[in-house]
mmCIF file of C-alpha atoms in Angstrom:
data_model
loop_
_atom_site.group_PDB
_atom_site.id
_atom_site.type_symbol
_atom_site.label_atom_id
_atom_site.label_comp_id
_atom_site.label_asym_id
_atom_site.label_seq_id
_atom_site.Cartn_x
_atom_site.Cartn_y
_atom_site.Cartn_z
ATOM 1 C CA UNK B 1 97.007 8.124 -52.007
ATOM 2 C CA UNK B 2 100.577 7.466 -53.019
ATOM 3 C CA UNK B 3 100.828 8.400 -56.707
ATOM 4 C CA UNK B 4 104.100 8.777 -58.577
ATOM 5 C CA UNK B 5 105.512 8.836 -62.085
ATOM 6 C CA UNK B 6 108.142 6.234 -62.908
ATOM 7 C CA UNK B 7 110.519 6.853 -65.776
ATOM 8 C CA UNK B 8 112.044 3.619 -67.005
ATOM 9 C CA UNK B 9 114.403 2.755 -69.833
ATOM 10 C CA UNK B 10 114.058 -0.808 -71.004
ATOM 11 C CA UNK B 11 117.188 -2.642 -72.071
ATOM 12 C CA UNK B 12 116.089 -3.964 -75.443
ATOM 13 C CA UNK B 13 119.234 -6.027 -75.924
ATOM 14 C CA UNK B 14 118.858 -7.964 -72.698
ATOM 15 C CA UNK B 15 117.504 -11.453 -73.312
ATOM 16 C CA UNK B 16 115.165 -12.942 -70.745
ATOM 17 C CA UNK B 17 115.489 -16.556 -69.726
ATOM 18 C CA UNK B 18 111.832 -16.879 -68.828
ATOM 19 C CA UNK B 19 109.439 -18.906 -70.983
ATOM 20 C CA UNK B 20 107.733 -16.577 -73.450
ATOM 21 C CA UNK B 21 103.960 -16.844 -74.035
ATOM 22 C CA UNK B 22 102.936 -19.493 -76.563
ATOM 23 C CA UNK B 23 100.181 -17.197 -77.899
ATOM 24 C CA UNK B 24 100.380 -13.677 -79.278
ATOM 25 C CA UNK B 25 98.199 -11.467 -77.127
ATOM 26 C CA UNK B 26 97.076 -7.877 -77.570
ATOM 27 C CA UNK B 27 97.941 -6.003 -74.398
ATOM 28 C CA UNK B 28 100.408 -8.706 -73.335
ATOM 29 C CA UNK B 29 102.893 -7.758 -70.658
ATOM 30 C CA UNK B 30 106.110 -9.058 -72.231
ATOM 31 C CA UNK B 31 107.406 -5.532 -72.802
ATOM 32 C CA UNK B 32 106.808 -4.586 -69.146
ATOM 33 C CA UNK B 33 108.352 -7.609 -67.413
ATOM 34 C CA UNK B 34 111.590 -5.805 -66.658
ATOM 35 C CA UNK B 35 109.654 -2.879 -65.208
ATOM 36 C CA UNK B 36 107.408 -5.164 -63.191
ATOM 37 C CA UNK B 37 110.414 -6.596 -61.336
ATOM 38 C CA UNK B 38 110.401 -3.394 -59.270
ATOM 39 C CA UNK B 39 106.788 -3.906 -58.227
ATOM 40 C CA UNK B 40 106.495 -7.495 -57.061
ATOM 41 C CA UNK B 41 106.104 -7.885 -53.273
ATOM 42 C CA UNK B 42 109.281 -8.643 -51.316
ATOM 43 C CA UNK B 43 107.525 -11.636 -49.764
ATOM 44 C CA UNK B 44 107.454 -13.314 -53.167
ATOM 45 C CA UNK B 45 111.118 -14.181 -52.663
ATOM 46 C CA UNK B 46 110.458 -16.206 -49.492
ATOM 47 C CA UNK B 47 107.014 -16.391 -47.947
ATOM 48 C CA UNK B 48 104.541 -16.295 -50.837
ATOM 49 C CA UNK B 49 103.863 -19.748 -52.240
ATOM 50 C CA UNK B 50 100.608 -19.309 -54.189
ATOM 51 C CA UNK B 51 100.034 -17.211 -57.318
ATOM 52 C CA UNK B 52 96.689 -16.050 -58.742
ATOM 53 C CA UNK B 53 95.959 -14.416 -62.086
ATOM 54 C CA UNK B 54 92.245 -13.772 -62.779
ATOM 55 C CA UNK B 55 92.808 -12.467 -66.339
ATOM 56 C CA UNK B 56 95.569 -14.752 -67.563
ATOM 57 C CA UNK B 57 95.549 -13.729 -71.230
ATOM 58 C CA UNK B 58 98.913 -14.519 -72.795
ATOM 59 C CA UNK B 59 100.332 -15.382 -69.370
ATOM 60 C CA UNK B 60 103.612 -13.432 -69.617
ATOM 61 C CA UNK B 61 103.618 -12.464 -65.942
ATOM 62 C CA UNK B 62 102.736 -15.965 -64.742
ATOM 63 C CA UNK B 63 105.491 -17.549 -66.840
ATOM 64 C CA UNK B 64 108.005 -15.041 -65.477
ATOM 65 C CA UNK B 65 106.947 -15.451 -61.834
ATOM 66 C CA UNK B 66 106.769 -19.259 -62.080
ATOM 67 C CA UNK B 67 110.249 -19.324 -63.598
ATOM 68 C CA UNK B 68 111.925 -16.931 -61.152
ATOM 69 C CA UNK B 69 110.188 -17.574 -57.833
ATOM 70 C CA UNK B 70 109.527 -20.692 -55.793
ATOM 71 C CA UNK B 71 105.741 -20.731 -55.955
ATOM 72 C CA UNK B 72 104.125 -24.075 -55.160
ATOM 73 C CA UNK B 73 100.803 -23.562 -56.890
ATOM 74 C CA UNK B 74 99.117 -21.222 -59.340
ATOM 75 C CA UNK B 75 95.490 -20.458 -60.121
ATOM 76 C CA UNK B 76 94.864 -19.145 -63.635
ATOM 77 C CA UNK B 77 91.464 -17.886 -64.763
ATOM 78 C CA UNK B 78 89.861 -16.309 -67.803
ATOM 79 C CA UNK B 79 86.325 -15.967 -69.132
ATOM 80 C CA UNK B 80 87.494 -16.798 -72.650
ATOM 81 C CA UNK B 81 86.641 -20.467 -73.078
ATOM 82 C CA UNK B 82 88.893 -20.875 -76.114
ATOM 83 C CA UNK B 83 91.868 -19.535 -74.200
ATOM 84 C CA UNK B 84 91.265 -21.781 -71.202
ATOM 85 C CA UNK B 85 90.840 -24.761 -73.523
ATOM 86 C CA UNK B 86 94.224 -24.059 -75.099
ATOM 87 C CA UNK B 87 95.982 -23.680 -71.738
ATOM 88 C CA UNK B 88 94.458 -26.969 -70.603
ATOM 89 C CA UNK B 89 95.688 -28.788 -73.708
ATOM 90 C CA UNK B 90 99.210 -27.390 -73.381
ATOM 91 C CA UNK B 91 99.194 -28.546 -69.767
ATOM 92 C CA UNK B 92 97.815 -32.047 -70.394
ATOM 93 C CA UNK B 93 98.655 -33.047 -73.986
ATOM 94 C CA UNK B 94 101.677 -31.055 -75.150
ATOM 95 C CA UNK B 95 103.134 -33.838 -77.317
ATOM 96 C CA UNK B 96 99.910 -34.536 -79.185
ATOM 97 C CA UNK B 97 99.422 -30.805 -79.700
ATOM 98 C CA UNK B 98 102.943 -30.545 -81.118
ATOM 99 C CA UNK B 99 102.185 -33.318 -83.613
ATOM 100 C CA UNK B 100 99.117 -31.507 -84.920
ATOM 101 C CA UNK B 101 100.881 -28.142 -85.112
ATOM 102 C CA UNK B 102 103.743 -29.749 -87.012
ATOM 103 C CA UNK B 103 101.260 -30.833 -89.695
ATOM 104 C CA UNK B 104 99.940 -27.270 -89.954
ATOM 105 C CA UNK B 105 103.472 -25.881 -90.149
ATOM 106 C CA UNK B 106 104.600 -28.234 -92.912
ATOM 107 C CA UNK B 107 101.467 -27.763 -95.002
ATOM 108 C CA UNK B 108 101.431 -23.963 -94.655
ATOM 109 C CA UNK B 109 105.075 -23.640 -95.675
ATOM 110 C CA UNK B 110 104.374 -25.383 -99.001
ATOM 111 C CA UNK B 111 101.523 -23.056 -100.028
ATOM 112 C CA UNK B 112 101.747 -19.864 -102.065
ATOM 113 C CA UNK B 113 100.081 -16.684 -100.800
ATOM 114 C CA UNK B 114 96.739 -17.337 -102.473
ATOM 115 C CA UNK B 115 96.656 -20.913 -101.209
ATOM 116 C CA UNK B 116 97.595 -19.749 -97.712
ATOM 117 C CA UNK B 117 94.667 -17.342 -97.652
ATOM 118 C CA UNK B 118 92.241 -20.081 -98.650
ATOM 119 C CA UNK B 119 93.722 -22.469 -96.070
ATOM 120 C CA UNK B 120 93.476 -19.833 -93.320
ATOM 121 C CA UNK B 121 89.849 -18.964 -94.033
ATOM 122 C CA UNK B 122 88.893 -22.627 -94.376
ATOM 123 C CA UNK B 123 90.340 -23.328 -90.920
ATOM 124 C CA UNK B 124 88.651 -20.236 -89.478
ATOM 125 C CA UNK B 125 85.301 -21.246 -91.014
ATOM 126 C CA UNK B 126 85.556 -24.783 -89.657
ATOM 127 C CA UNK B 127 86.593 -23.445 -86.255
ATOM 128 C CA UNK B 128 83.555 -21.153 -86.063
ATOM 129 C CA UNK B 129 81.110 -23.731 -87.444
ATOM 130 C CA UNK B 130 82.058 -26.207 -84.713
ATOM 131 C CA UNK B 131 81.512 -23.658 -81.942
ATOM 132 C CA UNK B 132 77.750 -24.161 -81.275
ATOM 133 C CA UNK B 133 78.104 -27.908 -80.666
ATOM 134 C CA UNK B 134 81.524 -27.939 -79.041
ATOM 135 C CA UNK B 135 81.690 -29.285 -75.465
ATOM 136 C CA UNK B 136 83.876 -26.930 -73.425
ATOM 137 C CA UNK B 137 82.968 -28.628 -70.151
ATOM 138 C CA UNK B 138 84.361 -32.108 -70.750
ATOM 139 C CA UNK B 139 87.983 -32.573 -71.746
ATOM 140 C CA UNK B 140 88.505 -34.818 -74.780
ATOM 141 C CA UNK B 141 90.720 -35.393 -77.811
ATOM 142 C CA UNK B 142 88.663 -32.805 -79.656
ATOM 143 C CA UNK B 143 90.176 -30.185 -77.359
ATOM 144 C CA UNK B 144 93.632 -30.916 -78.778
ATOM 145 C CA UNK B 145 92.452 -30.399 -82.349
ATOM 146 C CA UNK B 146 90.711 -27.146 -81.420
ATOM 147 C CA UNK B 147 93.755 -25.899 -79.523
ATOM 148 C CA UNK B 148 95.886 -26.575 -82.601
ATOM 149 C CA UNK B 149 93.422 -24.540 -84.682
ATOM 150 C CA UNK B 150 93.549 -21.696 -82.160
ATOM 151 C CA UNK B 151 97.338 -21.562 -82.177
ATOM 152 C CA UNK B 152 97.449 -21.792 -85.990
ATOM 153 C CA UNK B 153 94.943 -18.940 -86.365
ATOM 154 C CA UNK B 154 96.702 -16.874 -83.710
ATOM 155 C CA UNK B 155 100.097 -17.219 -85.394
ATOM 156 C CA UNK B 156 98.842 -16.495 -88.924
ATOM 157 C CA UNK B 157 96.091 -13.900 -88.381
ATOM 158 C CA UNK B 158 96.470 -10.138 -88.697
ATOM 159 C CA UNK B 159 98.692 -8.641 -86.007
ATOM 160 C CA UNK B 160 98.172 -11.676 -83.774
ATOM 161 C CA UNK B 161 94.825 -10.308 -82.570
ATOM 162 C CA UNK B 162 92.953 -12.891 -80.510
ATOM 163 C CA UNK B 163 89.579 -11.316 -81.261
ATOM 164 C CA UNK B 164 85.991 -12.567 -81.184
ATOM 165 C CA UNK B 165 82.621 -11.116 -82.179
ATOM 166 C CA UNK B 166 79.476 -11.038 -80.032
ATOM 167 C CA UNK B 167 78.647 -14.607 -81.085
ATOM 168 C CA UNK B 168 82.006 -15.855 -79.842
ATOM 169 C CA UNK B 169 83.320 -16.405 -83.373
ATOM 170 C CA UNK B 170 86.958 -15.733 -84.229
ATOM 171 C CA UNK B 171 86.817 -12.854 -86.718
ATOM 172 C CA UNK B 172 90.396 -11.642 -87.239
ATOM 173 C CA UNK B 173 91.492 -11.694 -90.906
ATOM 174 C CA UNK B 174 94.614 -13.370 -92.262
ATOM 175 C CA UNK B 175 97.958 -11.716 -91.615
ATOM 176 C CA UNK B 176 100.827 -11.239 -94.062
ATOM 177 C CA UNK B 177 103.620 -13.075 -92.250
ATOM 178 C CA UNK B 178 106.043 -14.737 -94.658
ATOM 179 C CA UNK B 179 107.370 -17.374 -92.266
ATOM 180 C CA UNK B 180 105.068 -17.608 -89.242
ATOM 181 C CA UNK B 181 106.299 -19.888 -86.479
ATOM 182 C CA UNK B 182 103.175 -21.985 -86.077
ATOM 183 C CA UNK B 183 105.056 -24.641 -84.119
ATOM 184 C CA UNK B 184 107.450 -23.683 -81.332
ATOM 185 C CA UNK B 185 108.313 -26.989 -79.686
ATOM 186 C CA UNK B 186 110.610 -25.569 -77.025
ATOM 187 C CA UNK B 187 108.091 -22.981 -75.841
ATOM 188 C CA UNK B 188 105.205 -25.457 -75.690
ATOM 189 C CA UNK B 189 107.197 -28.021 -73.699
ATOM 190 C CA UNK B 190 108.538 -25.420 -71.252
ATOM 191 C CA UNK B 191 105.063 -23.951 -70.881
ATOM 192 C CA UNK B 192 103.589 -27.374 -70.211
ATOM 193 C CA UNK B 193 106.159 -27.908 -67.475
ATOM 194 C CA UNK B 194 105.381 -24.564 -65.797
ATOM 195 C CA UNK B 195 101.648 -25.240 -66.010
ATOM 196 C CA UNK B 196 102.081 -28.470 -64.036
ATOM 197 C CA UNK B 197 101.616 -26.461 -60.815
ATOM 198 C CA UNK B 198 98.556 -24.613 -62.120
ATOM 199 C CA UNK B 199 94.835 -25.033 -61.688
ATOM 200 C CA UNK B 200 93.223 -23.635 -64.836
ATOM 201 C CA UNK B 201 89.620 -22.471 -64.746
ATOM 202 C CA UNK B 202 87.152 -20.781 -67.031
ATOM 203 C CA UNK B 203 85.814 -18.232 -64.556
ATOM 204 C CA UNK B 204 85.654 -14.501 -63.965
ATOM 205 C CA UNK B 205 87.730 -12.604 -61.416
ATOM 206 C CA UNK B 206 85.257 -13.193 -58.572
ATOM 207 C CA UNK B 207 86.307 -16.858 -58.418
ATOM 208 C CA UNK B 208 89.672 -15.765 -56.973
ATOM 209 C CA UNK B 209 88.117 -14.865 -53.654
ATOM 210 C CA UNK B 210 86.552 -18.317 -53.312
ATOM 211 C CA UNK B 211 89.825 -20.094 -54.096
ATOM 212 C CA UNK B 212 92.106 -17.828 -52.078
ATOM 213 C CA UNK B 213 94.752 -19.282 -49.759
ATOM 214 C CA UNK B 214 97.062 -17.561 -47.256
ATOM 215 C CA UNK B 215 100.568 -16.528 -48.381
ATOM 216 C CA UNK B 216 99.357 -15.573 -51.846
ATOM 217 C CA UNK B 217 100.052 -12.976 -54.519
ATOM 218 C CA UNK B 218 97.407 -11.835 -57.013
ATOM 219 C CA UNK B 219 98.194 -10.069 -60.270
ATOM 220 C CA UNK B 220 95.282 -8.474 -62.135
ATOM 221 C CA UNK B 221 95.486 -7.543 -65.804
ATOM 222 C CA UNK B 222 91.845 -6.822 -66.685
ATOM 223 C CA UNK B 223 90.655 -5.696 -70.124
ATOM 224 C CA UNK B 224 91.949 -2.169 -70.273
ATOM 225 C CA UNK B 225 89.618 0.763 -69.845
ATOM 226 C CA UNK B 226 89.399 2.443 -73.277
ATOM 227 C CA UNK B 227 91.392 5.672 -73.558
ATOM 228 C CA UNK B 228 88.687 7.103 -75.825
ATOM 229 C CA UNK B 229 85.268 6.202 -77.209
ATOM 230 C CA UNK B 230 86.861 5.187 -80.505
ATOM 231 C CA UNK B 231 89.574 2.984 -78.996
ATOM 232 C CA UNK B 232 87.392 0.538 -77.095
ATOM 233 C CA UNK B 233 89.052 -2.683 -78.214
ATOM 234 C CA UNK B 234 88.045 -5.112 -75.471
ATOM 235 C CA UNK B 235 86.841 -7.983 -77.651
ATOM 236 C CA UNK B 236 89.157 -10.661 -76.293
ATOM 237 C CA UNK B 237 85.948 -12.548 -75.556
ATOM 238 C CA UNK B 238 82.259 -12.065 -76.307
ATOM 239 C CA UNK B 239 81.746 -10.630 -72.814
ATOM 240 C CA UNK B 240 82.183 -6.859 -72.258
ATOM 241 C CA UNK B 241 84.200 -5.354 -69.411
ATOM 242 C CA UNK B 242 82.750 -1.983 -68.506
ATOM 243 C CA UNK B 243 83.359 0.605 -65.784
ATOM 244 C CA UNK B 244 80.884 -1.317 -63.640
ATOM 245 C CA UNK B 245 83.182 -4.360 -63.764
ATOM 246 C CA UNK B 246 86.210 -2.152 -63.059
ATOM 247 C CA UNK B 247 84.455 -0.874 -59.932
ATOM 248 C CA UNK B 248 83.512 -4.409 -58.899
ATOM 249 C CA UNK B 249 87.136 -5.477 -59.373
ATOM 250 C CA UNK B 250 88.300 -2.623 -57.147
ATOM 251 C CA UNK B 251 85.864 -3.804 -54.470
ATOM 252 C CA UNK B 252 87.467 -7.260 -54.627
ATOM 253 C CA UNK B 253 90.891 -5.636 -54.357
ATOM 254 C CA UNK B 254 89.740 -3.890 -51.182
ATOM 255 C CA UNK B 255 88.267 -7.045 -49.650
ATOM 256 C CA UNK B 256 91.416 -9.094 -50.239
ATOM 257 C CA UNK B 257 93.516 -6.239 -48.898
ATOM 258 C CA UNK B 258 91.692 -6.596 -45.577
ATOM 259 C CA UNK B 259 92.767 -10.254 -45.595
ATOM 260 C CA UNK B 260 96.422 -9.246 -46.039
ATOM 261 C CA UNK B 261 96.671 -10.699 -49.561
ATOM 262 C CA UNK B 262 99.432 -9.102 -51.626
ATOM 263 C CA UNK B 263 97.981 -7.640 -54.839
ATOM 264 C CA UNK B 264 99.148 -5.868 -57.989
ATOM 265 C CA UNK B 265 97.020 -4.491 -60.823
ATOM 266 C CA UNK B 266 97.795 -2.862 -64.166
ATOM 267 C CA UNK B 267 95.515 -0.839 -66.427
ATOM 268 C CA UNK B 268 95.461 1.949 -68.975
ATOM 269 C CA UNK B 269 95.915 5.482 -67.676
ATOM 270 C CA UNK B 270 92.928 7.678 -68.662
ATOM 271 C CA UNK B 271 95.073 10.755 -68.038
ATOM 272 C CA UNK B 272 96.855 10.034 -71.324
ATOM 273 C CA UNK B 273 93.908 11.591 -73.129
ATOM 274 C CA UNK B 274 92.141 13.464 -70.337
ATOM 275 C CA UNK B 275 94.352 14.849 -67.519
ATOM 276 C CA UNK B 276 91.244 15.498 -65.441
ATOM 277 C CA UNK B 277 90.067 11.869 -65.554
ATOM 278 C CA UNK B 278 90.620 10.551 -62.022
ATOM 279 C CA UNK B 279 88.721 7.286 -62.455
ATOM 280 C CA UNK B 280 91.496 4.989 -61.218
ATOM 281 C CA UNK B 281 93.027 7.545 -58.860
ATOM 282 C CA UNK B 282 89.726 7.667 -57.006
ATOM 283 C CA UNK B 283 88.980 3.960 -57.351
ATOM 284 C CA UNK B 284 92.323 2.960 -55.795
ATOM 285 C CA UNK B 285 92.808 6.040 -53.611
ATOM 286 C CA UNK B 286 93.878 3.970 -50.590
ATOM 287 C CA UNK B 287 96.669 2.180 -52.440
ATOM 288 C CA UNK B 288 99.964 2.884 -54.200
ATOM 289 C CA UNK B 289 99.607 4.061 -57.795
ATOM 290 C CA UNK B 290 102.549 4.367 -60.182
ATOM 291 C CA UNK B 291 102.518 5.466 -63.805
ATOM 292 C CA UNK B 292 104.901 3.717 -66.190
ATOM 293 C CA UNK B 293 105.525 4.188 -69.930
ATOM 294 C CA UNK B 294 104.460 1.374 -72.249
ATOM 295 C CA UNK B 295 104.147 1.043 -75.999
ATOM 296 C CA UNK B 296 100.736 -0.109 -77.140
ATOM 297 C CA UNK B 297 101.118 -2.714 -79.907
ATOM 298 C CA UNK B 298 97.439 -3.126 -80.728
ATOM 299 C CA UNK B 299 97.101 -0.292 -83.260
ATOM 300 C CA UNK B 300 97.236 -1.485 -86.878
ATOM 301 C CA UNK B 301 99.094 1.715 -87.765
ATOM 302 C CA UNK B 302 102.646 1.278 -86.474
ATOM 303 C CA UNK B 303 103.183 5.057 -86.404
ATOM 304 C CA UNK B 304 100.515 5.342 -83.722
ATOM 305 C CA UNK B 305 102.128 2.824 -81.376
ATOM 306 C CA UNK B 306 103.780 5.514 -79.292
ATOM 307 C CA UNK B 307 104.699 5.270 -75.632
ATOM 308 C CA UNK B 308 101.877 6.156 -73.277
ATOM 309 C CA UNK B 309 101.464 5.718 -69.552
ATOM 310 C CA UNK B 310 99.884 2.735 -67.903
ATOM 311 C CA UNK B 311 99.166 2.477 -64.203
ATOM 312 C CA UNK B 312 100.344 -0.065 -61.658
ATOM 313 C CA UNK B 313 98.452 -0.370 -58.382
ATOM 314 C CA UNK B 314 99.785 -2.264 -55.368
ATOM 315 C CA UNK B 315 98.541 -2.670 -51.806
ATOM 316 C CA UNK B 316 102.103 -2.816 -50.483
ATOM 317 C CA UNK B 317 105.173 -0.612 -50.657
ATOM 318 C CA UNK B 318 107.239 -1.529 -53.708
ATOM 319 C CA UNK B 319 110.972 -2.235 -53.759
#
C-alpha cells in the first residue's frame, strides 16, 4: 500500500476558466479541483478519450476535465432521478430552461421576504405533489418545467442542500439569500455545450462496467462514509449508501483495474475522528492512497467547517 499525506495550499485568488457547476451541491469538488490536477492520469493528456463518472453530483470534475482535456465522450450516472432529469434538460433544452428560470428570477426579485417564503414553499409543495405521477422514463416538456423548479429550489433553499427524504420528496427549507442567482445564462449555455459529448443515465455505479470502453478514465465520488454516527448526511437521494456499497464499489475498482482502466476515487477519511479506523486503507490496500485537506461546507454552523482530510485513491502513479 502506498499511503502518503499531501499538504496543499490552494490559491484562492486564482480564477478558473472551467465551467462551474450549474447546481449547488453538498460535497462538491470545486474547492479541490486545483489539488486534483496532481492526481489525474498522465494518459489523460493524450491517450484517454472516454470519461466516466458514476456519481456525477454537481459535476465539477467532469466540467473541468471536459474543458481541459480532449475527451471524445463522457458517461455520467447518478441514482438521483431529479438530478439526471435536470442534466438531461440542460443538455437538450437549454434555451427553454433559461426562459422559465428568467420568469422565476424576475418574480422572486419583486417579492418581499414574507412573500418569498410563501413562493418558495408553494413551489416546493407543487414539486413534491407531482412526484408520484411524474414520468421520469420518457422525456417531455414537463421535464423542462421540473428542471426549472429544481434549479429554483436549489438556488433559494437553505445552504444549497440538495436533500430528499425517504419518500423522495425535497425537504430542504428556504434559505436567506438576499439576491440569489436563480438564472445564470452563461453557465447553463456552457454546460449544455460540454454535455453534448455525454451520455446521461439514471443508474448506479455498476452500470459503468457494462458501458466501459478501452482508453477510459473513471472518477468516483460516492456518498461519503460518515465520519461519525451523528454526521451521516447521505440523503442526496432516497437510497442509502452503506459500508456494503462501499465494499461493492471497491470490488468494481479492482475488476476494472485488471482491465487496465485508469481510476481515481475520493472519499472522507475516517482517521479524522478515529486514527485506528483503517476501513479505506484496507479496502484499497493494493492501490495508491493520498490524504488531502479539504473544508467541508455542509455543516450549518460555519465555525465547524474546518479543514479535515479526505482521501484520494488511484490505481496508477500520480504526477
